Amino acid sequence: MLTIWSSGSIPFLSRRNIPSLLRLLTVRHRHIFTGLSKMPDVQSMVLEFVNKLRKRKIEGSQATARCTVELLRSVISHHRVPHANQASALIDAVKAVGAQLVAANPVELAVGNVVRRVLHIIREEDLSLATAAVAGFDLLDASDDDEDVNGKGIGYPGMSAAVVAAAARSTLRPPSLQTLLEGTPESATVPYTSSSGADSESKTADKSSVTRKLKHDVIEGVNQLIHEIAGCHEQIAEQAIEHIHQNEVILTLGSSRTVLEFLCAAKEKKRSFRVFVAEGAPRYQGHLLAKELVARGLQTTVITDSAVFAMISRVNMVIIGAHAVMANGGVIGPVGVNMAALAAKKHAVPFVVLAGSHKLCPLYPHNPEVLLNELRSPSELLDFGEFSDCLDFGSGSGSPLVQVVNPTFDYVPPSLVSLFITDTGGHNPSYMYRLIADYYSADDLVM
Amino acid sequence: MDPRRGPLAVPKVRRVDAAAGPLAVPKVRRVGFFTSIEPSPETPRPNRSLSGPAEAITSSSPLSDSPSGQFISPVQIPPSRHHSDNLASRAAPVPVPGPSAFRRQLANDRTLHVGSYNPVDSLLGTSPPSSNGEVSEDSGSLFGFQRSDSAKLSASFPNGGFDMTVAVRAPGESEAKVATASTSDGRKKNVEASGESESVATKPRKEKETKSLKEKTSKAERRAIQEAQRAAKGEGSKRAGESSRPKPSKPAKQPPPKKEAPQVTSSVSEKRAVSVEKERRMDVPQTQMQYDDKSRVDKAKRRSVVEQTESKNKVELFLHLPQYERGNQLPNLSSNIFTLDTIHHAVYKVGLQHLAGDIAGDNARCIAMLHAFQEAINDYTTPPMKDLTMDLTAKINGYVSFLIECRPLSMSMGNAIRFLKNQIRKLPVDLSEPEAKASLCSEIGRFIDEKILLADKVIVQHAVTKIRDGEVLLTYGFSCVVEMILLYAHEIGRKFRVVIVDSRPNLEGQKLLRRLVTRGLDCTYTHINAVSYIMGEVTRVFLGASSIFSNGTLYSKVGTACVAMVANAFSVPVIVCCEAYKFHERVLLDSICSNELGDPDAIANVPLRNNKKHSKTMDNNKNLQFLNLMYDSTPAEYISMIVTDYGMIPPTSIPVIVREYRREDLLL
């Protein structure tokens, strides 16, 4: 158990701050190992979840996100926080687990998003604690006498007043114009000043209550996140009546619970409209969605995916659920979405993407069609019997004559998207990067 | 020459007439349905005959008047025979002289249209559905006159013609004038109609019952139909649809002109100016059977051979297209095959194959149909007292409407049928029946060879020059031309890779995949949703076509537009391979107005285990519909090039090809 953890966490640490590694290692080592070795049940939970992700047992970004948050919550709650520098210890622990999860299914961006969100919560809670502490004690007491952050802490005392003031503001409203003007190196200050503040505090006040406070606050924050993820459908669906009106014809693709709730919310408000559902071969998720919609009394027509272009001229709006939204406003959605988006663009039909905030990914995509895609089994397209028949005719050169391509996702460039509807409201694709900055710390973008 | 101008010319003539009184012999040729001085049964005939125009000019007979005559350039007018000959020979419907005699006359008639823009065809094609008989489904309406009740038409014709003549009066004319003129016209008409109705009046009821009787209607009467259709067409297809629709439903009724005419004219003359304008603009208007028109669907059903039950849960947007319950009629039909009387068994077989989907692909369907027609023509014998041209055309019309009942015709089949009818019309008069049949069969064979098989070879030769080593070619579904191109390019040693994109529910791409792989081509197989994933590596897209319209719109298997659009977005050239006989002079903007609906159950049945019960339980839910479109239309802007038997052309050249080549090759 111990060995696994050390191999998992140490490379991670070393990647983060290589210069201070040697200094830190001797001290931190002890904390991490003692912290983690106490929770075999968490460990097995992590392994189990990693396995599920690897085997693609969990489908849908929402379900994945929820499981991830719940796992991280238990990781945090079981993690024994050291007296000193507890925030960074928590961050390291979460990052270690997060790295495993992301590696298990790099295509499921929601995992990474949620891990980053949790990290962001830890940092924020830590920061707010620090400001509270600093407000209560004399600023000069925030000294560099703690051994752990020696190397880093030394630079701060002179500017600590300004830093803390800035930090206090930024907890309320992250980077305002004022903080930008003051030129505070925010990314640097957030983690380390806070820990130093906390540590200085620990000298004077009762240690145990504060450590419990941070952990408690973080878990509170994570609970909120869970709540948010669970409730994102309702939040999005509330906006439906602003967008769907009487006698509309709406095209959707694939199966998304968000879309289902969205449409049903409009239906409940006595709007009568018609829905075309593209069946979404080869997985035929559209049939499932159609079934659900019909069960809720919506007029639904199932069309083949190939008829999307033919029907789009009579459609008022295309509404799809995203798999992930990238920082540039591009969308990763079920396969076939790009075709629908192009057709919608051609016929000037609004292309609306519904996405919960856990789907907002702070990364900018490069060649997402290939790099953020996943190829599924050829048997969904060709029967294996027939498939092997075809292979039998191979010339014997070694390379098979038949390749079957069955991608899972499709990438829609931001230029084809008219509107994003998230749980915080409607946004332009060009605004997504800013929205994402609210949810994530810049430090966590590269994990 | 432009047949649409016919009605415009009428008013002058008529006005002269009205002023001069019924007995005045007009110096100007009279047009339209205006008829006789003498209320004799003979007189109406020549007026309606196709030979009218020629004789009108050359013999200047007072009796000869036809709408189209004065627009035929003198060059095209054949040497005239004396009119009275015609009268004598055509006077009495019974006994009718032998077919050869008629053929001679017809030949004269036919020559009129040499070089002209196929007036009869377009006239009949453009005439509104109501006057065309009920069977003007889809491209069926393109071909000559339908398997329609001739008597019905001939009976309705006096009214139609009458309306027309009045309707085309100048709008400035007072209502009273119109009314009086129409009364006088009406009287004449009345007289004439009574003359005609001696022979006609008893027919309609019988003819509804038996088709064979219909074939016995005399040639003169069929002429009357043609004339009626021409007249109705003159009135403008839209308006005529409104004004004369009720009339065919009152067959063989003597027109009560005084009561009906003024009403109609008043409403009609108001719209006249507008509709005349419309007529002028409408170049080749073909009205398709609209299946949301209840009354006409009912009528069409009564005469249909195939008992199709309309499916109940139709998509609102596509009510104008036929959608039938599948699978229940086939056993019935195949047991009927030995008790056929009206449909030739070969045609019947092809129809059933179309119905069952055994023959897929436009070329295959077209060839199968033409072979069946060949066989049917071989077995054909002209019944006594009949003319081969007329009777065979009627027969073919019957076959065509049967085929339409089985499955709507593709555009290419429509073109082929049009070709066949023109061949029949063009038959030299002096041919004996076996000779005529042999010539027709060889013409059909020539069409298959030249227009389809040879054209494919030419296309392959052209297209293969666009394949270079190392290319990745994408194709969608199954097109036999594209298959030939790929195989040929492989044969001559080009190194390339093929991406086959497929889509539900037919999965034709698997057939292509199998065939290409057996020949040793490197293939990648994927589905249409993944087309934007795979398009990045593709260098060319080859597509087949069902038809290309004269605005450059490609009408092809559903999904083609998606592939072309994605290719366009990725800047990959799209090459469409299409034989020129599939070009069509219609225009099309979207995929809704003209399409074909497939079996919705094919969509509902998903090849997934866990979905089985879903389709079962949801079948009878009103809210859930399945839409199986068969075709879609690709805008011309997505097409880089069209490879056809006339070479490689841009989509903007389609109307040119249609105009220049169609005339000489297919129509006349």
Coordinates of C-alpha atoms in Angstrom, one line a residue, chain B residues 2-4 117-119 121-127 141-143 233 237-238 278-288 415 418 549-550 584-588 655 658-659 662-663 667:
Chain B
D2 CA -44.0 27.8 -76.8
P3 CA -47.3 26.2 -76.2
R4 CA -47.9 28.4 -73.2
Y117 CA -40.3 21.7 -77.7
N118 CA -42.4 18.6 -77.5
P119 CA -45.6 20.4 -77.2
D121 CA -45.8 16.2 -73.8
S122 CA -45.3 19.4 -72.0
L123 CA -48.9 20.3 -72.5
L124 CA -50.1 17.2 -71.0
G125 CA -47.4 17.2 -68.4
T126 CA -48.3 20.7 -67.3
S127 CA -51.9 20.4 -67.4
S141 CA -47.2 13.2 -64.7
L142 CA -44.5 13.8 -67.1
F143 CA -45.5 11.3 -69.6
K233 CA -53.4 23.7 -69.7
S237 CA -52.4 24.9 -64.3
K238 CA -53.0 26.5 -60.9
K278 CA -47.5 33.0 -63.9
E279 CA -47.9 30.9 -66.9
R280 CA -45.3 32.8 -68.7
R281 CA -42.9 32.3 -65.9
M282 CA -43.5 28.6 -65.4
D283 CA -41.2 26.9 -67.7
V284 CA -41.7 23.3 -67.1
P285 CA -44.3 23.0 -64.4
Q286 CA -45.1 19.5 -63.5
T287 CA -47.6 19.0 -60.8
Q288 CA -47.0 16.0 -58.7
N415 CA -36.9 10.2 -68.2
R418 CA -40.7 9.7 -71.6
F549 CA -31.9 19.0 -61.5
S550 CA -31.4 21.9 -63.7
H584 CA -34.0 16.6 -65.2
E585 CA -35.3 19.9 -66.1
R586 CA -37.1 20.4 -62.8
V587 CA -35.7 22.5 -60.1
L588 CA -35.6 21.7 -56.4
P655 CA -29.5 23.1 -67.6
V658 CA -30.6 19.2 -70.5
R659 CA -31.5 21.8 -73.1
R662 CA -32.2 16.2 -74.3
R663 CA -34.0 17.6 -77.3
L667 CA -37.5 13.7 -76.7

